[in-house]
């Protein structure tokens, strides 16, 4: 293994710093499923691995549950392991997570869950610290990228000392902010020794789980008494006992900035807790008892507040002072502190920013699939899924979006619940990565229970929404080495599907014909699930060659707006001054689908 000769400083994003912490801590196995704001952690690990000549094993797993289980297996084998995901991914991994805290670990295991207060790119604002509470597992809450790196190393120490998986919970503002971070030599990969069989622990039946639960409770109690992270650090010494502020995680950075910048806030005592669960309840209560009022500022749920028994002098989310939803931005935090001391919020200029809805990229193969879906399955019901293709809502081709893989299960429900004689057709859409992640069981269920609907599987060869990570169908693994691709068509046929066609979504005639055959099979004849794979690489994937063709609108355009209204391509717009439809050659990717869409035949390829 190559090592760095002396400490040095790099300007790192939080996820890069977390990845560096994993390497420095002697981790041997790291797994992940991509999801903003966590995706760059494993990507950064691949770069650190190459730069340092490290032998860490890296894996983009099929979903978060499997990622957790692989990392947990490595821990029981004696190695230090890590698993990363975003907070809704923890919902998927919750089954093994809650059980693993009872059984415990051998090699240190760190679970990194990136939360998204706001939310900015997620279905929920859920607080992963509550999941740690539910699992009865410790959780560390970093406030900066540099602190996140240090907490990774501390998390492994705690994990091995108490034999429990430890969560690190960086929020979006830690994951994607940048800071000068000091790097150190990695420790040698640690090894807890060979796995020793003990079924009463590692395969414990309910009788033994009761004893393991009691042991876990003792571990938590010991932790709160012995570990400094469970108590509070006095970050700012004020001159008054009028108000104490207790904070944690990324929002604490806003609090510290305001204390430094606003003289009227400098008189208050500010405390920070690095491990919001399990917290030292006596230490928390002592602060509340020794101040006239205590304000708790934390994201996103009242995890710290709920561990304080006497809340009569406490204000925060439970009292309604801190908003119960939305990100705690510096402006929000400032207004909360002002209100806590009886002053009015600041008057700020009302900045009006014209919102622009997100849209599929010009030339995205999903766009043509959605257009044809609406054309053939008019007035249908369109269950959608998680990914770039959720933006099919703009084209009226996505009616629901619940969670990963839900489009197929919900399509079954729509099919079985329709009691009217002339039921509308049901067309589910899902991406290739999401299908591998959570769609396979739902498809098996739909086929077995004789649901009849169309599934459009939009295969663009990558996990595009989160940055183009590999899927199980890829020939490469996370670190660029050779992998064994999984045949998605064979997988679908193995689920029992009889109707399966693969089509290029850029080919208007073939796409329409395939959709019409599917309509006949699943709607008119109710013969079961029909699957159409629309296959074309994402235009943002490195190495994909885009067409050099460009297109223009002829003078015979009748301004019917079909290309703008129904295709919704960002390269096509209507100029009010000239009252004409125009195509921006710089934005256009040359797919040419608009030529077939135009009912007037007014779009043509430019002649060089």
XYZ file of C-alpha atoms in Angstrom:
608
model
C 0.000 0.000 0.000
C 1.275 3.469 -0.906
C 1.098 5.985 1.913
C 1.419 9.731 2.185
C 4.723 10.731 3.707
C 3.378 13.639 5.737
C 0.043 15.270 6.516
C -1.225 17.593 3.815
C -4.283 19.730 3.239
C -6.813 19.439 0.424
C -9.872 21.545 -0.379
C -12.485 18.791 -0.264
C -16.196 18.391 -0.618
C -17.807 16.751 2.398
C -18.404 13.465 0.587
C -14.758 13.416 -0.514
C -13.690 13.963 3.101
C -15.969 11.161 4.309
C -14.472 8.822 1.709
C -11.000 9.819 2.831
C -11.966 9.068 6.430
C -13.084 5.594 5.405
C -9.709 4.970 3.749
C -7.719 6.425 6.649
C -9.605 4.287 9.171
C -8.434 1.017 7.629
C -11.733 -0.007 6.067
C -11.525 -3.084 3.816
C -14.999 -3.239 2.265
C -17.273 -0.342 1.258
C -20.654 -0.678 -0.466
C -23.305 1.793 -1.580
C -26.361 2.514 -3.643
C -26.308 5.971 -5.274
C -28.651 8.689 -4.134
C -28.254 12.440 -3.733
C -26.677 13.752 -1.527
C -24.600 10.608 -0.805
C -23.513 9.498 -4.291
C -20.055 11.067 -4.354
C -18.841 9.081 -1.330
C -18.230 5.823 -3.195
C -17.147 7.707 -6.309
C -14.546 9.515 -4.194
C -13.456 6.206 -2.699
C -12.627 4.943 -6.178
C -10.406 7.988 -6.728
C -8.678 7.678 -3.345
C -8.160 3.969 -4.017
C -6.356 4.695 -7.285
C -4.389 7.645 -5.931
C -3.161 5.793 -2.860
C -2.822 2.306 -4.306
C -5.203 1.056 -1.620
C -6.698 -2.443 -1.760
C -10.174 -1.587 -0.406
C -13.043 -3.494 -2.062
C -15.721 -1.168 -3.488
C -19.209 -2.054 -4.707
C -22.248 -0.368 -6.183
C -24.837 -2.788 -4.803
C -28.188 -3.589 -6.408
C -30.014 -1.758 -3.586
C -29.412 -0.418 -0.082
C -30.595 -3.566 1.706
C -28.063 -5.696 -0.144
C -25.379 -3.034 0.338
C -25.925 -3.187 4.102
C -25.880 -6.974 4.147
C -22.613 -7.167 2.174
C -20.957 -4.690 4.545
C -22.369 -6.534 7.557
C -21.055 -9.855 6.289
C -17.610 -8.296 5.896
C -17.804 -7.065 9.494
C -18.631 -10.538 10.798
C -15.687 -11.853 8.787
C -13.494 -9.557 10.880
C -12.928 -6.605 8.528
C -13.810 -2.964 8.957
C -16.640 -2.095 6.564
C -18.738 0.862 5.457
C -22.062 1.273 3.668
C -23.402 4.541 2.270
C -26.845 5.688 1.107
C -29.298 8.565 1.333
C -31.976 8.701 3.998
C -34.794 7.119 1.964
C -32.345 4.350 1.150
C -32.266 3.549 4.847
C -35.957 2.675 4.543
C -34.880 -0.091 2.169
C -32.006 -1.182 4.443
C -34.001 -0.910 7.675
C -34.721 -4.640 7.938
C -31.097 -5.782 8.272
C -30.125 -2.589 10.147
C -32.591 -3.092 12.997
C -31.612 -6.732 13.347
C -27.849 -6.118 13.123
C -27.884 -3.820 16.147
C -29.155 -6.735 18.254
C -26.638 -9.233 16.882
C -23.743 -6.777 16.937
C -20.597 -6.632 14.817
C -17.022 -7.909 14.892
C -14.986 -5.653 12.647
C -16.065 -2.025 12.958
C -19.025 -1.140 10.737
C -20.062 2.406 9.849
C -23.361 3.234 8.168
C -23.255 6.628 6.420
C -26.714 8.045 5.726
C -26.955 11.440 4.018
C -30.067 13.431 4.964
C -31.729 16.000 2.719
C -33.546 18.690 4.746
C -35.605 20.804 2.404
C -36.005 18.422 0.670
C -33.911 19.283 -2.400
C -33.874 15.952 -4.245
C -35.846 13.468 -2.152
C -39.350 12.202 -1.454
C -39.240 13.080 2.249
C -37.414 15.166 4.860
C -37.057 12.237 7.243
C -34.419 12.386 9.962
C -32.138 9.330 10.038
C -31.270 10.015 13.676
C -34.759 8.759 14.523
C -33.978 5.529 12.667
C -30.871 5.173 14.838
C -33.072 5.700 17.886
C -35.507 3.067 16.606
C -32.632 0.647 16.000
C -31.016 1.565 19.349
C -27.739 2.375 17.629
C -25.400 5.342 18.108
C -25.398 8.159 15.547
C -22.769 10.853 15.030
C -23.832 14.216 13.565
C -21.002 16.114 11.797
C -21.189 19.862 11.189
C -18.365 20.268 8.640
C -16.472 18.148 6.080
C -13.342 18.108 8.278
C -15.369 16.987 11.272
C -17.045 14.282 9.195
C -13.631 12.810 8.365
C -12.614 12.744 12.024
C -15.963 11.280 13.086
C -15.518 8.372 10.664
C -12.396 7.283 12.517
C -14.144 7.759 15.859
C -17.160 5.791 14.621
C -15.000 2.733 13.960
C -13.529 2.946 17.448
C -16.999 3.102 19.010
C -18.298 0.331 16.751
C -15.584 -2.069 17.833
C -15.657 -1.050 21.495
C -19.411 -1.632 21.837
C -19.805 -4.161 18.996
C -22.569 -2.215 17.264
C -22.903 -0.604 13.833
C -22.460 3.166 14.162
C -24.256 5.657 11.944
C -22.706 8.844 10.570
C -25.433 11.227 9.473
C -24.143 14.089 7.301
C -26.779 16.461 5.956
C -26.772 17.964 2.468
C -24.841 21.053 3.630
C -22.029 18.852 4.945
C -22.005 16.483 1.972
C -21.805 19.209 -0.666
C -19.935 22.030 1.077
C -16.154 22.396 0.741
C -13.423 23.004 3.284
C -9.691 22.663 3.756
C -9.232 19.213 5.259
C -6.043 17.788 6.748
C -5.170 14.342 5.433
C -3.210 11.703 7.316
C -1.717 8.322 6.614
C -4.225 5.487 6.592
C -3.933 2.912 9.317
C -3.372 -0.677 8.273
C -6.536 -2.602 7.494
C -7.777 -3.962 10.799
C -8.777 -7.584 11.278
C -10.780 -8.977 14.173
C -9.764 -12.552 13.421
C -11.577 -15.373 11.645
C -15.325 -15.823 11.999
C -16.254 -18.057 14.913
C -19.511 -19.936 14.598
C -22.037 -19.181 17.341
C -25.607 -19.670 16.218
C -27.066 -18.384 19.496
C -25.761 -14.956 18.485
C -25.320 -14.786 14.725
C -28.462 -16.826 13.945
C -30.289 -16.128 17.179
C -33.861 -17.354 17.576
C -36.352 -15.079 19.417
C -35.428 -16.488 22.844
C -31.827 -15.394 22.410
C -32.848 -12.107 20.782
C -34.404 -11.105 24.083
C -31.058 -11.514 25.806
C -29.304 -9.665 22.988
C -31.786 -6.802 23.372
C -30.927 -6.558 27.058
C -27.213 -6.479 26.188
C -27.826 -3.708 23.658
C -29.636 -1.614 26.264
C -26.657 -1.996 28.600
C -24.285 -0.911 25.826
C -26.297 2.259 25.242
C -26.387 3.109 28.919
C -22.654 2.574 29.268
C -22.067 4.716 26.197
C -23.989 7.674 27.601
C -21.939 7.541 30.798
C -18.482 7.024 29.290
C -18.344 8.606 25.838
C -17.819 12.386 25.579
C -19.758 12.532 22.298
C -22.943 11.755 24.245
C -22.534 14.858 26.410
C -22.394 18.490 25.372
C -19.477 20.719 24.480
C -19.615 24.386 25.437
C -18.792 25.953 22.074
C -19.387 29.560 23.113
C -19.219 31.015 26.615
C -21.701 33.838 27.016
C -22.243 36.330 29.822
C -25.863 35.580 30.604
C -28.033 32.665 31.671
C -31.013 34.195 29.855
C -30.736 31.774 26.948
C -28.832 28.595 26.182
C -28.710 27.166 22.679
C -28.256 23.437 22.141
C -27.444 22.440 18.589
C -26.059 19.581 16.526
C -24.964 18.707 13.004
C -24.795 20.955 9.950
C -27.216 23.565 11.313
C -24.794 24.243 14.186
C -22.504 25.972 11.669
C -25.239 28.562 11.056
C -25.628 29.043 14.807
C -21.896 29.616 15.319
C -21.757 32.105 12.426
C -24.634 34.119 13.891
C -23.068 34.134 17.357
C -19.863 35.552 15.881
C -21.573 38.086 13.637
C -24.433 39.366 15.830
C -23.268 41.117 19.053
C -26.703 40.719 20.663
C -26.347 36.926 20.430
C -22.846 36.804 21.935
C -24.159 36.843 25.504
C -25.773 33.421 25.141
C -24.171 30.057 25.929
C -24.028 27.703 22.969
C -23.660 23.942 23.427
C -23.157 21.277 20.791
C -23.673 17.526 20.985
C -21.891 15.246 18.520
C -23.906 12.112 19.285
C -27.589 13.102 19.444
C -28.490 9.489 20.197
C -27.885 8.086 22.699
C -27.507 11.414 24.504
C -26.520 11.921 28.112
C -29.931 12.940 29.435
C -28.555 14.229 32.714
C -26.178 16.580 30.899
C -28.991 17.854 28.702
C -31.308 18.415 31.666
C -28.585 20.237 33.577
C -28.315 22.864 30.856
C -32.070 23.384 30.805
C -32.211 23.673 34.597
C -29.393 26.245 34.769
C -30.792 28.690 32.207
C -33.911 30.806 32.069
C -34.708 29.426 28.632
C -33.101 26.802 26.395
C -33.488 26.733 22.621
C -32.800 23.511 20.700
C -31.875 23.984 17.034
C -31.506 20.696 15.147
C -32.430 19.205 11.785
C -34.887 17.739 11.022
C -36.876 16.158 13.851
C -36.780 16.850 17.634
C -34.407 14.000 18.477
C -32.482 15.946 21.128
C -35.609 17.619 22.503
C -37.387 14.324 23.088
C -34.528 13.092 25.273
C -35.049 15.985 27.726
C -37.577 14.983 30.379
C -38.477 18.399 31.851
C -39.235 20.679 28.908
C -41.005 23.495 30.746
C -38.195 25.983 29.998
C -37.403 24.461 26.611
C -38.326 25.821 23.175
C -37.761 24.265 19.783
C -39.719 22.184 17.336
C -42.041 20.709 19.953
C -43.026 24.184 21.153
C -43.607 25.374 17.601
C -40.830 27.973 17.646
C -38.641 26.074 15.170
C -40.487 25.295 11.900
C -41.609 21.683 11.647
C -40.645 21.427 7.970
C -38.126 22.917 5.595
C -34.374 23.417 5.782
C -33.021 25.534 8.626
C -31.198 28.131 6.542
C -29.171 30.915 8.214
C -32.113 33.305 7.808
C -34.518 30.888 9.461
C -32.080 30.214 12.319
C -31.589 33.950 12.910
C -35.346 34.549 13.095
C -35.768 31.627 15.479
C -33.142 33.019 17.867
C -34.673 36.516 17.693
C -38.115 35.135 18.467
C -36.690 33.103 21.355
C -35.493 36.345 23.035
C -38.722 38.190 22.296
C -37.630 40.239 19.278
C -39.209 40.526 15.845
C -37.729 38.703 12.842
C -35.540 40.616 10.422
C -37.137 42.467 7.512
C -35.483 41.185 4.380
C -35.937 42.184 0.738
C -38.385 39.991 -1.128
C -36.265 38.518 -3.890
C -38.400 37.253 -6.742
C -36.786 34.510 -8.781
C -38.690 33.136 -11.727
C -38.829 29.403 -11.236
C -38.041 27.096 -14.130
C -39.348 23.607 -13.831
C -36.845 20.790 -14.341
C -37.032 19.088 -17.698
C -35.599 16.061 -19.438
C -32.465 16.898 -21.420
C -32.795 17.704 -25.115
C -32.462 14.378 -26.890
C -33.207 12.306 -23.767
C -34.515 8.928 -24.993
C -37.142 8.979 -22.255
C -38.880 11.939 -23.914
C -39.797 10.009 -27.055
C -41.010 7.069 -24.947
C -43.324 9.342 -22.971
C -44.602 11.007 -26.133
C -45.485 7.655 -27.678
C -46.993 6.432 -24.428
C -49.429 9.345 -24.478
C -50.126 8.890 -28.176
C -50.974 5.174 -28.015
C -52.353 4.827 -24.487
C -54.390 8.031 -24.488
C -56.428 8.643 -21.296
C -54.549 5.881 -19.512
C -53.244 5.740 -15.952
C -49.476 6.110 -15.740
C -47.762 4.953 -12.516
C -44.199 6.305 -12.488
C -41.035 5.697 -10.516
C -37.905 7.297 -9.054
C -35.349 8.633 -11.518
C -34.903 11.110 -14.376
C -38.101 9.771 -15.896
C -40.147 11.165 -13.002
C -40.000 14.323 -15.138
C -42.514 12.597 -17.399
C -44.985 14.505 -15.233
C -44.237 17.514 -17.463
C -45.578 15.581 -20.439
C -48.629 14.235 -18.619
C -47.161 10.731 -18.732
C -46.505 10.143 -15.018
C -49.448 10.178 -12.610
C -47.914 8.667 -9.468
C -44.472 8.482 -7.882
C -44.210 6.750 -4.511
C -40.849 5.071 -4.017
C -38.262 2.903 -5.778
C -39.974 0.144 -7.755
C -43.509 1.133 -6.771
C -44.687 1.789 -10.326
C -45.057 -1.933 -11.029
C -46.811 -2.810 -7.788
C -49.131 0.176 -8.118
C -49.898 -0.730 -11.730
C -51.072 -4.108 -10.452
C -53.267 -2.377 -7.910
C -54.775 -0.072 -10.525
C -55.475 -3.078 -12.742
C -57.106 -5.244 -10.076
C -59.170 -2.391 -8.589
C -60.843 -1.275 -11.837
C -64.446 -2.420 -11.699
C -65.963 -0.428 -14.579
C -66.503 -2.191 -17.853
C -64.378 0.142 -19.987
C -61.342 0.484 -17.767
C -58.531 2.813 -18.844
C -55.232 1.228 -19.847
C -52.458 1.156 -17.253
C -48.859 1.862 -18.284
C -46.052 1.771 -15.724
C -42.639 3.335 -16.371
C -39.386 2.428 -14.665
C -35.643 2.796 -15.326
C -33.162 -0.032 -15.643
C -31.347 0.724 -12.379
C -34.615 1.109 -10.457
C -35.895 -2.142 -11.964
C -32.873 -4.021 -10.627
C -33.174 -2.187 -7.302
C -36.807 -2.919 -6.460
C -38.839 -3.781 -9.553
C -38.118 -7.482 -9.939
C -40.225 -8.772 -7.001
C -43.120 -6.529 -8.056
C -42.965 -7.859 -11.619
C -42.972 -11.472 -10.403
C -45.962 -10.619 -8.233
C -47.806 -8.971 -11.142
C -47.248 -11.912 -13.491
C -48.201 -14.519 -10.886
C -51.400 -12.699 -9.969
C -52.444 -12.183 -13.595
C -52.301 -8.412 -13.678
C -52.614 -7.019 -17.188
C -50.781 -3.791 -17.972
C -47.860 -2.437 -19.966
C -44.456 -1.869 -18.384
C -42.129 0.483 -20.256
C -38.601 -0.182 -19.003
C -36.488 2.822 -19.996
C -32.995 1.401 -20.298
C -30.332 4.090 -20.620
C -27.518 1.813 -19.304
C -26.711 3.829 -16.154
C -28.119 5.216 -12.924
C -28.499 8.571 -14.622
C -30.334 10.622 -11.977
C -27.481 10.373 -9.481
C -24.558 10.868 -11.829
C -24.232 7.914 -14.168
C -23.202 5.112 -11.837
C -23.034 1.530 -13.124
C -25.936 -0.919 -12.912
C -25.905 -4.731 -12.651
C -26.130 -4.797 -16.462
C -22.823 -2.933 -16.767
C -19.598 -4.621 -17.808
C -17.631 -2.562 -15.278
C -17.659 -2.454 -11.495
C -17.476 0.579 -9.210
C -13.690 0.866 -9.424
C -13.563 0.357 -13.200
C -12.558 -3.304 -13.072
C -14.358 -5.920 -15.150
C -17.681 -7.219 -13.880
C -20.214 -9.816 -14.997
C -23.190 -8.080 -16.650
C -26.674 -9.341 -15.867
C -28.950 -9.835 -18.886
C -32.020 -7.724 -18.149
C -34.090 -9.445 -20.873
C -33.318 -12.859 -19.395
C -34.251 -11.499 -15.975
C -37.626 -10.272 -17.252
C -38.378 -13.565 -18.983
C -37.431 -15.401 -15.797
C -40.123 -13.359 -14.020
C -42.650 -15.096 -16.278
C -43.240 -12.335 -18.821
C -44.406 -13.673 -22.211
C -44.543 -10.381 -24.130
C -41.146 -8.685 -24.305
C -39.878 -6.353 -27.001
C -36.788 -4.142 -27.241
C -36.962 -0.977 -29.310
C -34.894 2.120 -30.030
C -36.922 5.075 -28.689
C -35.491 7.332 -31.421
C -37.229 5.178 -34.076
C -40.722 6.657 -34.280
C -42.325 3.953 -36.428
C -40.880 0.972 -34.522
C -41.692 2.583 -31.177
C -45.314 3.199 -32.169
C -45.747 -0.310 -33.562
C -44.345 -1.884 -30.404
C -46.615 0.180 -28.168
C -49.641 -0.724 -30.296
C -48.846 -4.448 -30.043
C -48.551 -4.046 -26.301
C -51.938 -2.296 -26.207
C -53.508 -5.223 -28.043
C -51.877 -7.775 -25.708
C -52.445 -6.155 -22.310
C -55.503 -3.954 -22.849
C -57.681 -5.370 -25.607
C -56.974 -9.048 -24.857
C -55.980 -8.760 -21.150
C -53.320 -11.425 -21.616
C -51.041 -10.191 -18.828
C -48.054 -7.941 -18.379
C -46.338 -6.764 -21.542
C -42.853 -5.294 -21.246
C -41.272 -2.903 -23.715
C -37.621 -2.047 -23.195
C -36.821 1.300 -24.798
C -33.042 1.110 -25.070
C -30.787 4.049 -25.849
C -27.773 5.258 -23.788
C -28.135 8.395 -21.692
C -26.769 11.310 -23.714
C -24.816 12.480 -20.644
C -22.822 9.271 -20.307
C -19.143 9.649 -21.055
C -18.261 8.270 -24.456
C -21.759 8.424 -25.971
C -21.528 9.870 -29.486
C -24.253 12.398 -30.254
C -25.458 13.076 -33.763
C -24.002 16.073 -35.541
C -27.338 16.655 -37.285
C -29.238 19.831 -36.475
C -32.805 20.770 -37.330
C -34.756 23.840 -38.347
C -38.403 24.900 -38.638
C -39.709 25.716 -42.109
C -41.883 28.674 -43.034
C -44.959 26.470 -43.460
C -45.123 25.933 -39.662
C -48.730 26.413 -38.533
C -47.684 27.086 -34.902
C -49.817 24.228 -33.614
C -47.342 23.942 -30.696
C -47.321 20.123 -30.764
C -43.520 20.103 -30.636
C -43.511 22.429 -27.622
C -46.628 21.295 -25.763
C -46.490 17.519 -26.310
C -42.775 16.866 -26.836
C -41.553 19.502 -24.352
C -38.041 19.549 -25.791
C -35.959 22.350 -24.229
C -34.250 22.957 -27.589
C -37.576 24.049 -29.129
C -39.204 27.336 -28.131
C -41.639 29.972 -29.354
C -40.298 33.461 -30.030
C -42.898 36.049 -29.188
C -41.343 38.838 -31.260
C -41.192 36.884 -34.525
C -44.164 34.702 -33.581
C -42.283 31.645 -34.759
C -41.113 28.286 -33.469
C -37.327 28.010 -33.351
C -34.813 25.256 -32.575
C -31.662 26.186 -30.676
C -28.788 24.400 -32.393
C -26.583 24.688 -29.305
C -29.145 22.910 -27.109
C -30.286 20.365 -29.707
C -28.621 16.939 -29.451
C -29.596 15.830 -32.964
C -31.988 13.000 -32.089
C -34.420 14.064 -34.836
C -37.522 12.743 -33.091
C -39.227 16.113 -33.547
C -39.308 15.559 -37.314
C -41.730 12.660 -36.863
C -43.731 14.451 -34.167
C -44.549 17.555 -36.246
C -48.014 17.051 -37.818
C -47.308 19.699 -40.469
C -44.006 18.273 -41.666
C -42.422 21.643 -40.870
C -39.252 20.399 -39.150
C -36.366 19.265 -41.297
C -32.691 18.513 -41.003
C -30.403 21.443 -41.730
C -28.288 21.110 -44.827
C -24.615 21.592 -44.055
